[in-house]
Amino acid sequence: MTSQAKPEAALPDGLKALMSRAGSKDKAPPPVDKWNPPFCGDLDIRIARDGTWFYLGSPIGRKPLVELFASVLRKDEDGKHYLVTPVEKIGITVDDAPLLAVEMVVENEGADQQLTVRTNLGDLVRIGPDRPLRFEKEPDSGGIKPYVVVRGRIEALFTRALMYQLVDHMVERQGEAGLETGIWSGGQFFAVDPELL
């Protein structure tokens, strides 16, 4: 009788390390996108640009509580963020993106390249057609701000250090409108708007 290897054994070391740092996320997130409760007003909860959660102006220091709130966080078509349960929907303030991309593993090169990021709350995101990248202009520095979709409309903003790592993997290619700068991941090329460069 032959023993079967665990699926994790076939993963690259960098990805295995990233997964171990993400922690155990055995439970699937709640289906907040399927819930349609009534709006119950706003709550004085704010997510700062650096990923810190505040309640009534004070930082929420307990990570399990932040993770609990983040598990029921949703961004609706109106562009606002809400904490959603089956019975209520409460508005909160998000300064930029509610999550931060803090670590990245790069597998392969060129069109076969696959980027996987870990967020500050332990989400693992394989960037590709279902979890796309987008870029905006940083108003203060004029540089670029990369974002990746984590789930639903919830995005993670790349930290400055991770943004520099991302830029190191950018390439140029000939597109329909001319030369494009961007990055490959998951079989898709994510182009940066030339106005941002």
GROMACS .gro file of C-alpha atoms in nm, residues 12-186:
model
  175
   12PRO     CA    1   0.647   2.587  -0.313
   13ASP     CA    2   0.820   2.664   0.019
   14GLY     CA    3   0.737   3.035  -0.004
   15LEU     CA    4   0.366   2.964  -0.044
   16LYS     CA    5   0.367   2.712   0.242
   17ALA     CA    6   0.534   2.971   0.466
   18LEU     CA    7   0.278   3.233   0.362
   19MET     CA    8  -0.006   2.993   0.446
   20SER     CA    9   0.141   2.917   0.788
   21ARG     CA   10   0.162   3.288   0.868
   22ALA     CA   11  -0.199   3.335   0.756
   23GLY     CA   12  -0.309   3.109   1.040
   24SER     CA   13  -0.596   2.868   1.047
   25LYS     CA   14  -0.907   2.981   0.863
   26ASP     CA   15  -1.104   2.658   0.874
   27LYS     CA   16  -1.446   2.822   0.871
   28ALA     CA   17  -1.584   2.975   0.554
   29PRO     CA   18  -1.669   3.345   0.588
   30PRO     CA   19  -2.036   3.425   0.654
   31PRO     CA   20  -2.243   3.475   0.335
   32VAL     CA   21  -2.280   3.850   0.390
   33ASP     CA   22  -2.339   3.914   0.018
   34LYS     CA   23  -2.658   3.704   0.037
   35TRP     CA   24  -2.803   3.880   0.339
   36ASN     CA   25  -3.038   4.174   0.283
   37PRO     CA   26  -3.122   4.316   0.629
   38PRO     CA   27  -3.256   4.666   0.691
   39PHE     CA   28  -3.012   4.955   0.739
   40CYS     CA   29  -2.990   5.038   1.110
   41GLY     CA   30  -2.776   5.353   1.096
   42ASP     CA   31  -2.407   5.427   1.132
   43LEU     CA   32  -2.175   5.319   1.410
   44ASP     CA   33  -1.862   5.509   1.516
   45ILE     CA   34  -1.624   5.244   1.382
   46ARG     CA   35  -1.344   5.360   1.154
   47ILE     CA   36  -1.076   5.168   0.967
   48ALA     CA   37  -0.772   5.392   0.926
   49ARG     CA   38  -0.550   5.385   0.618
   50ASP     CA   39  -0.291   5.181   0.810
   51GLY     CA   40  -0.548   4.906   0.881
   52THR     CA   41  -0.614   5.002   1.245
   53TRP     CA   42  -0.976   4.965   1.356
   54PHE     CA   43  -1.116   5.231   1.591
   55TYR     CA   44  -1.434   5.233   1.801
   56LEU     CA   45  -1.545   5.569   1.943
   57GLY     CA   46  -1.201   5.707   1.855
   58SER     CA   47  -1.002   5.440   2.043
   59PRO     CA   48  -0.808   5.160   1.870
   60ILE     CA   49  -0.959   4.814   1.896
   61GLY     CA   50  -0.666   4.622   2.042
   62ARG     CA   51  -0.813   4.272   2.036
   63LYS     CA   52  -0.730   4.105   1.704
   64PRO     CA   53  -1.003   3.835   1.742
   65LEU     CA   54  -1.263   4.113   1.770
   66VAL     CA   55  -1.126   4.289   1.460
   67GLU     CA   56  -1.129   3.955   1.273
   68LEU     CA   57  -1.491   3.899   1.379
   69PHE     CA   58  -1.594   4.244   1.253
   70ALA     CA   59  -1.396   4.194   0.930
   71SER     CA   60  -1.575   3.862   0.867
   72VAL     CA   61  -1.910   4.046   0.838
   73LEU     CA   62  -1.775   4.347   0.648
   74ARG     CA   63  -1.930   4.425   0.311
   75LYS     CA   64  -1.892   4.702   0.055
   76ASP     CA   65  -2.213   4.775  -0.134
   77GLU     CA   66  -2.277   4.926  -0.476
   78ASP     CA   67  -2.310   5.268  -0.313
   79GLY     CA   68  -1.936   5.249  -0.234
   80LYS     CA   69  -1.994   5.243   0.143
   81HIS     CA   70  -1.881   4.978   0.391
   82TYR     CA   71  -2.118   4.802   0.628
   83LEU     CA   72  -2.111   4.542   0.904
   84VAL     CA   73  -2.385   4.300   0.801
   85THR     CA   74  -2.567   4.028   0.993
   86PRO     CA   75  -2.885   3.846   0.891
   87VAL     CA   76  -3.091   4.104   1.087
   88GLU     CA   77  -2.905   4.438   1.058
   89LYS     CA   78  -2.677   4.646   0.838
   90ILE     CA   79  -2.462   4.911   1.009
   91GLY     CA   80  -2.252   5.173   0.829
   92ILE     CA   81  -1.888   5.227   0.923
   93THR     CA   82  -1.612   5.458   0.794
   94VAL     CA   83  -1.317   5.328   0.591
   95ASP     CA   84  -1.041   5.581   0.517
   96ASP     CA   85  -0.904   5.388   0.217
   97ALA     CA   86  -0.925   5.008   0.192
   98PRO     CA   87  -1.037   4.795   0.488
   99LEU     CA   88  -0.751   4.546   0.448
  100LEU     CA   89  -0.379   4.568   0.376
  101ALA     CA   90  -0.178   4.332   0.155
  102VAL     CA   91   0.132   4.278   0.369
  103GLU     CA   92   0.320   3.984   0.217
  104MET     CA   93   0.352   3.835  -0.131
  105VAL     CA   94   0.482   3.515  -0.288
  106VAL     CA   95   0.567   3.508  -0.661
  107GLU     CA   96   0.563   3.178  -0.850
  108ASN     CA   97   0.690   3.133  -1.208
  109GLU     CA   98   0.760   3.414  -1.455
  110GLY     CA   99   0.606   3.593  -1.753
  111ALA     CA  100   0.250   3.499  -1.850
  112ASP     CA  101   0.272   3.197  -1.615
  113GLN     CA  102   0.345   3.416  -1.312
  114GLN     CA  103   0.119   3.374  -1.009
  115LEU     CA  104   0.108   3.626  -0.726
  116THR     CA  105  -0.039   3.532  -0.389
  117VAL     CA  106  -0.075   3.789  -0.112
  118ARG     CA  107  -0.152   3.766   0.259
  119THR     CA  108  -0.356   4.040   0.422
  120ASN     CA  109  -0.304   4.190   0.765
  121LEU     CA  110  -0.597   3.976   0.888
  122GLY     CA  111  -0.470   3.651   0.738
  123ASP     CA  112  -0.666   3.626   0.412
  124LEU     CA  113  -0.477   3.451   0.131
  125VAL     CA  114  -0.552   3.592  -0.215
  126ARG     CA  115  -0.432   3.440  -0.544
  127ILE     CA  116  -0.438   3.734  -0.785
  128GLY     CA  117  -0.603   3.659  -1.117
  129PRO     CA  118  -0.928   3.711  -1.312
  130ASP     CA  119  -1.146   3.641  -1.004
  131ARG     CA  120  -0.926   3.847  -0.769
  132PRO     CA  121  -0.804   4.133  -0.991
  133LEU     CA  122  -0.550   4.407  -0.929
  134ARG     CA  123  -0.625   4.772  -0.991
  135PHE     CA  124  -0.411   5.082  -0.960
  136GLU     CA  125  -0.483   5.439  -0.846
  137LYS     CA  126  -0.274   5.751  -0.805
  138GLU     CA  127  -0.142   5.828  -0.457
  139PRO     CA  128  -0.252   6.191  -0.403
  140ASP     CA  129   0.029   6.278  -0.161
  141SER     CA  130   0.327   6.131  -0.348
  142GLY     CA  131   0.195   6.102  -0.703
  143GLY     CA  132   0.296   5.733  -0.702
  144ILE     CA  133   0.072   5.435  -0.763
  145LYS     CA  134  -0.149   5.256  -0.511
  146PRO     CA  135  -0.222   4.890  -0.597
  147TYR     CA  136  -0.538   4.722  -0.467
  148VAL     CA  137  -0.652   4.361  -0.492
  149VAL     CA  138  -1.005   4.227  -0.450
  150VAL     CA  139  -1.020   3.994  -0.149
  151ARG     CA  140  -1.391   3.898  -0.151
  152GLY     CA  141  -1.704   4.061  -0.286
  153ARG     CA  142  -1.608   4.428  -0.326
  154ILE     CA  143  -1.371   4.423  -0.028
  155GLU     CA  144  -1.018   4.523  -0.130
  156ALA     CA  145  -0.672   4.519   0.025
  157LEU     CA  146  -0.433   4.808  -0.033
  158PHE     CA  147  -0.070   4.705  -0.083
  159THR     CA  148   0.159   4.842   0.187
  160ARG     CA  149   0.432   5.069   0.055
  161ALA     CA  150   0.701   4.798   0.099
  162LEU     CA  151   0.487   4.542  -0.083
  163MET     CA  152   0.408   4.794  -0.360
  164TYR     CA  153   0.782   4.825  -0.429
  165GLN     CA  154   0.807   4.445  -0.446
  166LEU     CA  155   0.516   4.442  -0.692
  167VAL     CA  156   0.680   4.709  -0.908
  168ASP     CA  157   0.995   4.490  -0.929
  169HIS     CA  158   0.783   4.230  -1.114
  170MET     CA  159   0.622   4.471  -1.361
  171VAL     CA  160   0.698   4.429  -1.730
  172GLU     CA  161   0.616   4.599  -2.057
  173ARG     CA  162   0.424   4.437  -2.340
  174GLN     CA  163   0.279   4.543  -2.672
  175GLY     CA  164  -0.096   4.590  -2.628
  176GLU     CA  165  -0.371   4.697  -2.869
  177ALA     CA  166  -0.320   5.063  -2.780
  178GLY     CA  167   0.061   5.046  -2.778
  179LEU     CA  168   0.320   4.967  -2.514
  180GLU     CA  169   0.166   4.876  -2.176
  181THR     CA  170   0.326   4.849  -1.833
  182GLY     CA  171   0.175   4.606  -1.587
  183ILE     CA  172   0.203   4.272  -1.417
  184TRP     CA  173   0.105   3.915  -1.496
  185SER     CA  174  -0.081   3.698  -1.247
  186GLY     CA  175  -0.315   3.404  -1.287
   0.00000   0.00000   0.00000
